[in-house]
XYZ file of N, CA, C and O in Angstrom:
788
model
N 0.842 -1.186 0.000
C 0.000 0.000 0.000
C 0.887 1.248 0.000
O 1.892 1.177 0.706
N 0.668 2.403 -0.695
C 1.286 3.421 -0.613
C 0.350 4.546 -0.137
O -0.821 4.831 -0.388
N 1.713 5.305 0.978
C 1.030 6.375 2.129
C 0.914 7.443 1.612
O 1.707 8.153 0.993
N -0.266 7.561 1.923
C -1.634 9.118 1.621
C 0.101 10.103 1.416
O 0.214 10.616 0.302
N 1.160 10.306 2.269
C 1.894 11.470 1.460
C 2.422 10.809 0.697
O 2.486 11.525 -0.302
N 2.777 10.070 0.518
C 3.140 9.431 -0.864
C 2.657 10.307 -1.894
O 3.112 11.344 -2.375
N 1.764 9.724 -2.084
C 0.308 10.000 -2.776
C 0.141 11.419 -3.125
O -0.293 11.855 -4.191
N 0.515 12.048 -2.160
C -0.073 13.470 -1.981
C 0.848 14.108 -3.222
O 0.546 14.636 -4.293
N 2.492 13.716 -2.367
C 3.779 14.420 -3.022
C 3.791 14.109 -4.797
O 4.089 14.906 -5.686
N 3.444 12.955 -4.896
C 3.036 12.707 -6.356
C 2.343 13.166 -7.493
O 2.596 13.110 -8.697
N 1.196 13.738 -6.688
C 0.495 14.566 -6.950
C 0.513 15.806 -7.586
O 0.064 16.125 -8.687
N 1.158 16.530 -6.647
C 1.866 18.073 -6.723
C 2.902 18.336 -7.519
O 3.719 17.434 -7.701
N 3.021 19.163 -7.931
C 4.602 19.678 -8.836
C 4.931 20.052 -7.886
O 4.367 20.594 -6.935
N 6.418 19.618 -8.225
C 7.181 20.371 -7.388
C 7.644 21.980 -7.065
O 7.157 23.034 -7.477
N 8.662 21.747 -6.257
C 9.384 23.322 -6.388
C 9.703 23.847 -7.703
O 9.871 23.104 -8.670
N 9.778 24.931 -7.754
C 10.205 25.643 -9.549
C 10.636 26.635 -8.874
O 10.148 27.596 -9.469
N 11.597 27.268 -7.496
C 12.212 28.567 -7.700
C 13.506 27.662 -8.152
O 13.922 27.972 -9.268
N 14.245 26.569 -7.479
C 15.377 26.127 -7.791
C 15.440 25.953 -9.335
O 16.333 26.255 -10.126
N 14.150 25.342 -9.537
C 14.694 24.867 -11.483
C 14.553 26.169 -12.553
O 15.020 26.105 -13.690
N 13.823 27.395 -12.020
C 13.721 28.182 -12.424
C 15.341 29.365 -12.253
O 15.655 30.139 -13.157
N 16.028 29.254 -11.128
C 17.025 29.658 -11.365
C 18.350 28.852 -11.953
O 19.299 29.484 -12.416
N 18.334 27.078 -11.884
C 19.003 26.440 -12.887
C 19.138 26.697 -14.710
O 20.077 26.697 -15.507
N 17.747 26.887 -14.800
C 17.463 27.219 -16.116
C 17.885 28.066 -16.263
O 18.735 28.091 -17.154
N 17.561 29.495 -15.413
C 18.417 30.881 -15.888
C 20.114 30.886 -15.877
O 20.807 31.455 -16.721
N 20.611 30.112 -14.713
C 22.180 30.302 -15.128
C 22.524 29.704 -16.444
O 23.344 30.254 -17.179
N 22.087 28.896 -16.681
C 22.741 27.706 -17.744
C 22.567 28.764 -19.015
O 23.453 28.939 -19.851
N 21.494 29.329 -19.025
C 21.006 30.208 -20.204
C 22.082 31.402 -20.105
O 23.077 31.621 -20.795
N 21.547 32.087 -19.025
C 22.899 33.359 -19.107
C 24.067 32.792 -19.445
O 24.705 33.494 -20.230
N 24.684 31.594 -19.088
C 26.119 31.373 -19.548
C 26.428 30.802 -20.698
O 27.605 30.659 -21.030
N 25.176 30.310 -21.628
C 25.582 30.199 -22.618
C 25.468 31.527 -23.648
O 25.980 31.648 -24.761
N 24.785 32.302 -23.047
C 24.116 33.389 -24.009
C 25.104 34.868 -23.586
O 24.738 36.008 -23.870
N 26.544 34.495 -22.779
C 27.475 35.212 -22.380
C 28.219 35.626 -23.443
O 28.540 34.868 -24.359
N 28.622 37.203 -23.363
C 29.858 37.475 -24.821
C 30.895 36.459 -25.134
O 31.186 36.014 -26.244
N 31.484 36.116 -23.796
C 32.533 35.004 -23.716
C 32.625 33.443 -23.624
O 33.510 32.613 -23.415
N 31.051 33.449 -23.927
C 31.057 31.897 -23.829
C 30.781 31.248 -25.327
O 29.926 30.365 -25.398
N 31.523 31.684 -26.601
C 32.060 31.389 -27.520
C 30.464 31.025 -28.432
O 30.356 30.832 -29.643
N 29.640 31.019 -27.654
C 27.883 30.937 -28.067
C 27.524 31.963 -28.462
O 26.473 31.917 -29.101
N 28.170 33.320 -28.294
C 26.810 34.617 -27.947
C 26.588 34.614 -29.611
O 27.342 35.409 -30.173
N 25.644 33.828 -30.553
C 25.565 34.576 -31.845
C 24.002 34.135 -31.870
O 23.482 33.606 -30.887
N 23.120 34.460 -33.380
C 21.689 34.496 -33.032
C 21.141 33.144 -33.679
O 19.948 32.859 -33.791
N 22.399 32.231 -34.152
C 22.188 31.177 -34.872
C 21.534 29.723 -33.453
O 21.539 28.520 -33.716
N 21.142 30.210 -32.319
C 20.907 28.573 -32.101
C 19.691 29.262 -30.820
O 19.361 30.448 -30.842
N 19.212 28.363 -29.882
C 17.743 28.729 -29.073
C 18.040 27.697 -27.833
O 18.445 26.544 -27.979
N 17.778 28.294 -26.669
C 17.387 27.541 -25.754
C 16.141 27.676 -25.355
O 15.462 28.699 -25.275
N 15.725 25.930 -24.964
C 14.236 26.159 -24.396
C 13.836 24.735 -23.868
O 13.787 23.737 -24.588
N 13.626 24.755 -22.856
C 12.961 23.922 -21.442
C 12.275 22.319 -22.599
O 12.193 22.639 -23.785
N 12.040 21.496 -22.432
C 11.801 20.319 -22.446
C 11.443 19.590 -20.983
O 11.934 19.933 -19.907
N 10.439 18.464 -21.190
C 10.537 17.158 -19.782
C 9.368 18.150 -19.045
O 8.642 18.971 -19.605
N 9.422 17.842 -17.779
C 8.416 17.752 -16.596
C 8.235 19.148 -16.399
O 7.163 19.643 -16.050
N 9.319 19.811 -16.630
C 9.281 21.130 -15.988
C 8.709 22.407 -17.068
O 8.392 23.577 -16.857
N 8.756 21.510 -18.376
C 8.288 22.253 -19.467
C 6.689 22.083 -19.444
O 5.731 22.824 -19.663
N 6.849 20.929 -19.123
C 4.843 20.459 -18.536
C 4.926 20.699 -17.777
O 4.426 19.777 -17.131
N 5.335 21.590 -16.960
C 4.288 21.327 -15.827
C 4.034 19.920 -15.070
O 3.040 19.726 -14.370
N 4.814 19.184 -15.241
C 4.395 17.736 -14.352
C 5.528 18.034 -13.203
O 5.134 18.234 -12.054
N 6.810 18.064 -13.474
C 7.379 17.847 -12.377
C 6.326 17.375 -11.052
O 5.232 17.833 -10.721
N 7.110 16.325 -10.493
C 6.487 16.533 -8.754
C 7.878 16.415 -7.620
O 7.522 16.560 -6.451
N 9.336 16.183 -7.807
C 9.869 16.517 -7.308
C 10.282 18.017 -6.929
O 9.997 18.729 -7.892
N 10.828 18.743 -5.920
C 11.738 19.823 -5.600
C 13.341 19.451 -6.355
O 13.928 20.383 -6.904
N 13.853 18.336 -6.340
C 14.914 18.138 -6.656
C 14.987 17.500 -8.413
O 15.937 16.755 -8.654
N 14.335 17.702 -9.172
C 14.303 16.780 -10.012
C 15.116 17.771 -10.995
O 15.341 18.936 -10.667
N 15.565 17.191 -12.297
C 16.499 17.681 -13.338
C 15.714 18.671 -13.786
O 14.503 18.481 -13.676
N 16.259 20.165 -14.493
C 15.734 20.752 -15.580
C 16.173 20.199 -16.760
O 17.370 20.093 -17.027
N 15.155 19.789 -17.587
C 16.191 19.452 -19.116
C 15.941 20.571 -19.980
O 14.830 21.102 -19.968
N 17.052 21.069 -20.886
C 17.204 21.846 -21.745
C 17.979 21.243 -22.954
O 18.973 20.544 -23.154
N 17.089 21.825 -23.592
C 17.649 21.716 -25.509
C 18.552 22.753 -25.615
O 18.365 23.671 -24.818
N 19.599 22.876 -26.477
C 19.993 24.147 -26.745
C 20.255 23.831 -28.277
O 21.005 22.973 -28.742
N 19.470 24.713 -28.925
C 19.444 23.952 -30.472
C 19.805 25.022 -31.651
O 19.382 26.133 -31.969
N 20.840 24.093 -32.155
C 21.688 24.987 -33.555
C 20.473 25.108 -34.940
O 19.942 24.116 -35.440
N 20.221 26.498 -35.366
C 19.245 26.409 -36.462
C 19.729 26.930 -37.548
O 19.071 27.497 -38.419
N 21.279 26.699 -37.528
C 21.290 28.036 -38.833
C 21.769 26.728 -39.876
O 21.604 26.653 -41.093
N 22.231 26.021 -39.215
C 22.916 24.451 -40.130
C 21.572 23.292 -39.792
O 21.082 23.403 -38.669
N 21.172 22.561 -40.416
C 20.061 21.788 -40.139
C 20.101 20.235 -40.687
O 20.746 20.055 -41.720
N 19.483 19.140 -40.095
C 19.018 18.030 -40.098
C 17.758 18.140 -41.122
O 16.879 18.952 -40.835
N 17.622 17.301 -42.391
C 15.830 17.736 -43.586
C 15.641 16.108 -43.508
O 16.318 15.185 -43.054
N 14.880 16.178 -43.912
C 13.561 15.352 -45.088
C 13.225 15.834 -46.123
O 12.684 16.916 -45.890
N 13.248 15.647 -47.008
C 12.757 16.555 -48.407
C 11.915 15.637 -48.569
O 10.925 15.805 -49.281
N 12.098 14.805 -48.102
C 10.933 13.139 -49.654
C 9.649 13.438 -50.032
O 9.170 13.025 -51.088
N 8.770 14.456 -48.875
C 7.377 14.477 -49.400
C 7.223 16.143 -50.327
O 6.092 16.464 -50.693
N 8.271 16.976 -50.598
C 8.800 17.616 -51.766
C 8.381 17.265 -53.243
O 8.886 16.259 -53.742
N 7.538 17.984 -53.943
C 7.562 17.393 -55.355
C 8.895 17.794 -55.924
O 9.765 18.467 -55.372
N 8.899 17.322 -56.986
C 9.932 17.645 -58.020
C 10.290 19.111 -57.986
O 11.352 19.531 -57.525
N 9.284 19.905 -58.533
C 9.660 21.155 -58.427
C 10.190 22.169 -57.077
O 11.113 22.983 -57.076
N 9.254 21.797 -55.958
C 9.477 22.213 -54.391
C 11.588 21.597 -54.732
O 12.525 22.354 -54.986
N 11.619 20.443 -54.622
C 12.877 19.701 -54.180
C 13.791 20.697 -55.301
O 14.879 20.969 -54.792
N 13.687 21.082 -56.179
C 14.320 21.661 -57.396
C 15.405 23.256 -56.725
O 16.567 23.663 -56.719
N 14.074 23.635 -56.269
C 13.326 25.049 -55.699
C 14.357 25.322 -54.198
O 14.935 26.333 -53.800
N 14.247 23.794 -53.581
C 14.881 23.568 -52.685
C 16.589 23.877 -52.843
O 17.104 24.986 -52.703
N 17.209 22.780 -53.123
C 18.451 22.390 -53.880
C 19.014 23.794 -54.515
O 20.237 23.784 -54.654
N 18.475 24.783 -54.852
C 19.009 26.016 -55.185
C 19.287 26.654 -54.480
O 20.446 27.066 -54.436
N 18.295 27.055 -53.548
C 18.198 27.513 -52.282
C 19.369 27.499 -50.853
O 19.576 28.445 -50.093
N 20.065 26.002 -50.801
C 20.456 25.913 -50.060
C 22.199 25.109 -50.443
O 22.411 24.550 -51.519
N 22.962 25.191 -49.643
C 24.270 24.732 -49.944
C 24.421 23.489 -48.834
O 23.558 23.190 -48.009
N 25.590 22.899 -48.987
C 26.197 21.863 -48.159
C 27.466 22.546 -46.992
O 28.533 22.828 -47.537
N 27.418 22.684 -46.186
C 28.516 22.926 -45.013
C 28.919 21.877 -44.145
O 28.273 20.992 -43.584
N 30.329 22.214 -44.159
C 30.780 21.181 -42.888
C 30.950 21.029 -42.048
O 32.043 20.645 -41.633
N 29.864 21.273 -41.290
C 29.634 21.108 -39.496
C 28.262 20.509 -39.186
O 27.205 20.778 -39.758
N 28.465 19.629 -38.159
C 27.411 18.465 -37.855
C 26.718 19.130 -36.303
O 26.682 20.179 -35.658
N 26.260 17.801 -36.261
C 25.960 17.732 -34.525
C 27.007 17.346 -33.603
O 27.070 17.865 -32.488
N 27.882 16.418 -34.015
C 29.108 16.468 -33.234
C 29.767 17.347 -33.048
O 30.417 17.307 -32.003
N 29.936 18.608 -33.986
C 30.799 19.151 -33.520
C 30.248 20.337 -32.618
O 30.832 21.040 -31.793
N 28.777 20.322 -33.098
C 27.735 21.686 -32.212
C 27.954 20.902 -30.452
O 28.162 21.635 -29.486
N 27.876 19.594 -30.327
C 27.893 18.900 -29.144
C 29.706 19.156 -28.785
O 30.049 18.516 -27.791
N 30.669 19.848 -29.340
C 31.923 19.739 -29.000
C 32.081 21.021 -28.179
O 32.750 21.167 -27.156
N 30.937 22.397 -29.173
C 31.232 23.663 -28.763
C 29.970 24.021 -28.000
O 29.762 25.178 -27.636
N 29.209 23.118 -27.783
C 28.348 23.495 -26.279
C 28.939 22.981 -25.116
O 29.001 23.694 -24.115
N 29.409 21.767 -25.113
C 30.967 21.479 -23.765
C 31.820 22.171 -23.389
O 32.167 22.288 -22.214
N 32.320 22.774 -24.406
C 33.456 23.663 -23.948
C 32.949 25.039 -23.747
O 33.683 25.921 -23.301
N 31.773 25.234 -24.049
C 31.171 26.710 -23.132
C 30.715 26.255 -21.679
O 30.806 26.951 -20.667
N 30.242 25.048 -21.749
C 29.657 24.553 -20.735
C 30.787 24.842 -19.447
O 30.732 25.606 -18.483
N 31.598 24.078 -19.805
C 32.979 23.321 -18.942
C 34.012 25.193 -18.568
O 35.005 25.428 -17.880
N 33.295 25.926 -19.254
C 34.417 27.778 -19.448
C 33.124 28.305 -18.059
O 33.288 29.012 -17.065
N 32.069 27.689 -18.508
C 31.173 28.445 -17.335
C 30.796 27.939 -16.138
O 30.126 28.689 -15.428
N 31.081 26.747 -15.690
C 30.478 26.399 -15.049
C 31.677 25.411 -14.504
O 31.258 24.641 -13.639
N 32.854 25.283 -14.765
C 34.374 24.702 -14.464
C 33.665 24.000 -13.429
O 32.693 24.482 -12.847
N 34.333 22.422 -13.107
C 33.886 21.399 -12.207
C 32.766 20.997 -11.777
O 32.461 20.457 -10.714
N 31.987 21.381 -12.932
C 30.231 21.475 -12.229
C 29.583 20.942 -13.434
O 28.354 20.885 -13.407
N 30.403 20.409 -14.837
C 29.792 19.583 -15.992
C 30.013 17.838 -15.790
O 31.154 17.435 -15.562
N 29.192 17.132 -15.861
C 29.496 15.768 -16.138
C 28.797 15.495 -17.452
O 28.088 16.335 -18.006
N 29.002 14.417 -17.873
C 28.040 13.608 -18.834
C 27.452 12.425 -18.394
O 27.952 11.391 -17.952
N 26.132 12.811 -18.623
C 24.703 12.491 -18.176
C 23.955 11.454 -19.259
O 23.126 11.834 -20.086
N 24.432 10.000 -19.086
C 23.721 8.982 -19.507
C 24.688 9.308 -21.117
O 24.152 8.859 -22.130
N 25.749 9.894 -21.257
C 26.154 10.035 -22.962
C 25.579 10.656 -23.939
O 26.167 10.740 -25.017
N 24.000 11.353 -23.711
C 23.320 11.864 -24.392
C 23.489 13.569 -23.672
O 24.064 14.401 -24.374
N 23.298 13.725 -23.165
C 22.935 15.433 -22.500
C 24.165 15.352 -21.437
O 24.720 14.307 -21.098
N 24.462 16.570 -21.009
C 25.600 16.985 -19.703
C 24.611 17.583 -18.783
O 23.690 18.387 -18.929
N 25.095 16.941 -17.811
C 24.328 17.173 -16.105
C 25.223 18.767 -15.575
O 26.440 18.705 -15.401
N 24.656 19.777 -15.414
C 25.263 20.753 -15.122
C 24.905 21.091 -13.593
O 23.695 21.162 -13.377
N 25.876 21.344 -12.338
C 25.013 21.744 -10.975
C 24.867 23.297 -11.078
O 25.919 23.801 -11.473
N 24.463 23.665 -10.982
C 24.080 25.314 -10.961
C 23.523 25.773 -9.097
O 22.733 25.271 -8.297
N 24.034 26.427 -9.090
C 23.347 27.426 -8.063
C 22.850 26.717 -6.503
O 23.481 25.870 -5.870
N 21.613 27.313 -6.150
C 21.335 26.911 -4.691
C 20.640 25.719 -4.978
O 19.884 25.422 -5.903
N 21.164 24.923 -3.722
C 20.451 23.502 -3.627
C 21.023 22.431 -4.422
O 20.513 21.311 -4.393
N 22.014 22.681 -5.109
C 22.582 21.934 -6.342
C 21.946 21.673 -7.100
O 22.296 20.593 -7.574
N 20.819 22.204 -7.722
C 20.032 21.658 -8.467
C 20.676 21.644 -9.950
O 21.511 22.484 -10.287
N 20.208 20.597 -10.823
C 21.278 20.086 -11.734
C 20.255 20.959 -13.042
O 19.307 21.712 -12.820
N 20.708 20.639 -14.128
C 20.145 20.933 -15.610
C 20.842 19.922 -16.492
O 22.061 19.910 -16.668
N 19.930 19.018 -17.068
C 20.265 18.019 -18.263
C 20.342 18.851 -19.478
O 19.326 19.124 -20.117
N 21.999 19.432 -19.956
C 21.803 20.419 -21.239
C 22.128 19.348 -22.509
O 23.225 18.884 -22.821
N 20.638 19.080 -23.219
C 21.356 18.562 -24.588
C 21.266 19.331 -25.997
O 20.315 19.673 -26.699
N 22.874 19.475 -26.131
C 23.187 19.944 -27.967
C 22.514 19.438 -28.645
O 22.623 18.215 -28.547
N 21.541 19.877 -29.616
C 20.875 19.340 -30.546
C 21.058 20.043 -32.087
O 21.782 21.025 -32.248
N 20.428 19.511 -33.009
C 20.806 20.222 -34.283
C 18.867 20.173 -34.433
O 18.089 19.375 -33.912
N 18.571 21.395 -35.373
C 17.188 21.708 -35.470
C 17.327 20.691 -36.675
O 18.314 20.609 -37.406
N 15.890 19.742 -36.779
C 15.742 19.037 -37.964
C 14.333 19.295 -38.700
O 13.251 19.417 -38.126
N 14.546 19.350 -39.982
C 13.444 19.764 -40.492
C 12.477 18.646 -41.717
O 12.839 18.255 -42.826
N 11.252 18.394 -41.014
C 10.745 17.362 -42.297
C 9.554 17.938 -42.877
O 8.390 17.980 -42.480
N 10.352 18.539 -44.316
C 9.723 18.970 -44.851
C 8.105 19.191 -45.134
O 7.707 18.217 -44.497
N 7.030 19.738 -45.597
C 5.984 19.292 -45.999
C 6.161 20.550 -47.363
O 5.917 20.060 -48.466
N 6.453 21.694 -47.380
C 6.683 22.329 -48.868
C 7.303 23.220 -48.743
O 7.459 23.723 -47.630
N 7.939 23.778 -49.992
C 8.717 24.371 -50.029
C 8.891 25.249 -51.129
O 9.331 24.734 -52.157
N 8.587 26.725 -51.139
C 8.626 27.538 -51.961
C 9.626 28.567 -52.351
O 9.837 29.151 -53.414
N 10.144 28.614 -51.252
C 11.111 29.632 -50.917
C 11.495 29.532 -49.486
O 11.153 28.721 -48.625
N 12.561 30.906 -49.431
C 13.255 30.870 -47.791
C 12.521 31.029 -46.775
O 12.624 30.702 -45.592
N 11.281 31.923 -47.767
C 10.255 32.651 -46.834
C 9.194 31.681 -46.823
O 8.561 31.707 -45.768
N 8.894 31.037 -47.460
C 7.941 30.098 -47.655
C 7.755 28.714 -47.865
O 7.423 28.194 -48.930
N 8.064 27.955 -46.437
C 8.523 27.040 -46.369
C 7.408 26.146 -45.410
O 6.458 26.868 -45.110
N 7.322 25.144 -45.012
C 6.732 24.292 -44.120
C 7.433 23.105 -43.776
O 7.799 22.428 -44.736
N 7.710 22.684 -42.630
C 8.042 21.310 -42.128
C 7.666 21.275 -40.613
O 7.596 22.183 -39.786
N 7.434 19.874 -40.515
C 7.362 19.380 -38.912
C 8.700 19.774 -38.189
O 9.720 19.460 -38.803
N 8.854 20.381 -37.042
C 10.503 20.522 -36.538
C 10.663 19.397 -35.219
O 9.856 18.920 -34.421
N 11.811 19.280 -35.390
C 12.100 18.322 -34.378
C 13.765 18.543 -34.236
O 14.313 19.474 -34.827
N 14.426 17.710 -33.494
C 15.553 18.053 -33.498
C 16.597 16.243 -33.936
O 16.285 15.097 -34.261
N 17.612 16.861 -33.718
C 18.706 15.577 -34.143
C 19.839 15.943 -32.984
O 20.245 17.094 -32.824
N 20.342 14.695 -32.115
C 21.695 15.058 -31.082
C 22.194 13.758 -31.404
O 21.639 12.744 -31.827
N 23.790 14.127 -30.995
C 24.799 13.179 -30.605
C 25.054 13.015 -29.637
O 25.267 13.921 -28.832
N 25.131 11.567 -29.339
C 25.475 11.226 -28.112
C 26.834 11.323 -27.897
O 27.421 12.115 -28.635
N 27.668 10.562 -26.856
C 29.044 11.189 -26.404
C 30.047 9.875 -27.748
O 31.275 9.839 -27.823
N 29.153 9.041 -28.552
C 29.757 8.038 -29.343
C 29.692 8.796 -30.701
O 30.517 8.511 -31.569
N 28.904 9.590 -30.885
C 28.316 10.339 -32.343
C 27.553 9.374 -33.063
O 27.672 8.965 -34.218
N 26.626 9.047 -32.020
C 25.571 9.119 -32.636
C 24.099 9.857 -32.875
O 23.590 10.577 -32.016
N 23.637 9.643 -33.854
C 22.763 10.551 -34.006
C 21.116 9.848 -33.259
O 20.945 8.632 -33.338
N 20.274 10.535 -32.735
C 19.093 10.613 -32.426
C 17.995 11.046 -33.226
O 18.292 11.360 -34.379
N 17.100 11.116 -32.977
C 16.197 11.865 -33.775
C 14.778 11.701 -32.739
O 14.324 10.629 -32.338
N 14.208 13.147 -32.424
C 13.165 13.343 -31.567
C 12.028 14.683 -31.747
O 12.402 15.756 -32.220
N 10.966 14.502 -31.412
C 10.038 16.169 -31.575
C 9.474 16.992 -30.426
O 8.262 17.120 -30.256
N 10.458 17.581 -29.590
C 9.919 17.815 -27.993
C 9.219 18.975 -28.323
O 8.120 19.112 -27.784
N 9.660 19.959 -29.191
C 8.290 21.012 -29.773
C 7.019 20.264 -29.819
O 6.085 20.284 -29.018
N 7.188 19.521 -31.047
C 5.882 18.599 -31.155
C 4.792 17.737 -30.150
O 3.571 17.578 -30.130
N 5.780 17.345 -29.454
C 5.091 16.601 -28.037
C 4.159 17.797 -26.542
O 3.236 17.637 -25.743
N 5.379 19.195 -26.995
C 4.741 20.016 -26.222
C 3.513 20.754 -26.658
O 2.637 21.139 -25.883
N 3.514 20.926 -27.981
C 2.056 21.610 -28.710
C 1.119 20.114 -28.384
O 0.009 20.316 -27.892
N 1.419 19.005 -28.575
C 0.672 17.617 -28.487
C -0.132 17.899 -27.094
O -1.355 17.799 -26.987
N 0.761 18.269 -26.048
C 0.110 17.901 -24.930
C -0.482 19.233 -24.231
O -1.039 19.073 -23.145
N -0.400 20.559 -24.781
C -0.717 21.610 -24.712
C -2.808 21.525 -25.246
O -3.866 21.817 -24.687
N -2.469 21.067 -26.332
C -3.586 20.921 -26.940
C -4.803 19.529 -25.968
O -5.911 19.562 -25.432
N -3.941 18.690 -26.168
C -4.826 17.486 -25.067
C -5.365 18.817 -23.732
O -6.512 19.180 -23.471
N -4.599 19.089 -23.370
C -5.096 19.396 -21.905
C -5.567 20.642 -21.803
O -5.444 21.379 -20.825
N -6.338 20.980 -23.241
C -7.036 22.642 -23.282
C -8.684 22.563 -22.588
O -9.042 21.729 -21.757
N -9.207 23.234 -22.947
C -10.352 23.374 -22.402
C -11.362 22.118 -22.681
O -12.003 21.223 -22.130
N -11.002 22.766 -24.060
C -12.530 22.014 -25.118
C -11.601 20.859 -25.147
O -11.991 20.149 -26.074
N -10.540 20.311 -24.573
C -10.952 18.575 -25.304
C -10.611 17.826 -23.648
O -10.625 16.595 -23.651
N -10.335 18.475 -22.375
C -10.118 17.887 -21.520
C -10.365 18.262 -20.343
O -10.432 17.598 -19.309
N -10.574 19.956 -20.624
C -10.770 20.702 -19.556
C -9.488 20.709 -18.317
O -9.634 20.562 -17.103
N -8.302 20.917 -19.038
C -7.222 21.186 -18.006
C -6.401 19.751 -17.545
O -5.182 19.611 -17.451
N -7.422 18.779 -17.300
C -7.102 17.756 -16.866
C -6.532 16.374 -17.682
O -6.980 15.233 -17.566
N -5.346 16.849 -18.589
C -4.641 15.748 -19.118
C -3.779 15.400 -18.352
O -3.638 14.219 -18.033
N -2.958 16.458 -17.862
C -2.046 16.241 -17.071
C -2.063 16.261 -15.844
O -1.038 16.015 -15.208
């Protein structure tokens, strides 16, 4: 049997001043003149429990994406001929991956936060930040894009999701945008009345 606080604590979200100031250091220090990041090519933004709203620990991880958009992960396949044509003009080949975006978010990491980075399961770095030690799961990701059309720079459509390397280089592939509009929508008025989550 599990006890009524059990129960209770399960219940509840947790604390959010600690994960709310984890999130802010990790952000200020990547978004620092000197932390080899400050340019307008990439985005941080909350993912997991704390992005829902579920959390129910005080102590539990913030996870953060920090995601490169100016170089990208595609799909073209559902592209007609002409879109894919249209495409292919449009855009060039460069040589920088996700490994190496995962090389130069470490070493901002490791400039800001010296003795306070590990790697966290090989996929994301466990960062301790601030009061309480509360940690932040930061994973490098590359923005990936699957197409649906394509007209131009300005006029474009795809599902977004992202692509990371793990600490082997390998690649992932996931849609935490997608999952958050997913579950935003479940738990609106008209289809649940608040109560998905």
């Amino acid at each position: 049997m599990i006890p009524e606080d059990r129960l209770t604590a399960w219940s509840n979200q947790g604390g959010t001043t600690n994960s709310i100031a984890a999130h802010t250091s990790v952000r200020n220090g990547l978004l620092a003149n000197d932390s080899g990041l400050n340019r307008p090519d990439f985005e941080i933004f909350l993912q997991g429990s704390y992005r829902n709203s579920t959390n129910i620990r005080a102590d539990s991880d913030v996870d953060l994406v920090v995601q490169y958009n100016k170089v990208f992960y595609k799909d073209v396949s559902r592209l007609t001929a002409p879109e894919l044509q249209r495409y292919e003009k449009s855009h060039h080949t460069v040589d920088y991956n996700a490994v190496k975006w995962r090389g130069d978010v470490e070493k901002a990491l490791r400039a800001k936060f010296p003795g306070k980075v590990q790697l966290g399961g090989g996929k994301a770095f466990k960062v301790v930040t601030g009061p309480g030690n509360m940690t932040a799961d930061v994973l490098p990701a590359f923005l990936y894009k699957q197409y649906t059309h394509f007209n131009s720079l300005t006029d474009e459509g795809f599902d977004p999701g992202i692509d990371f390397a793990d600490s082997a280089g390998k690649l992932t592939r996931n849609y935490p945008k997608l999952h958050i509009d997913n579950g935003e929508a479940k738990n609106s008025e008209s289809r649940t009345d608040g109560r998905y989550k």
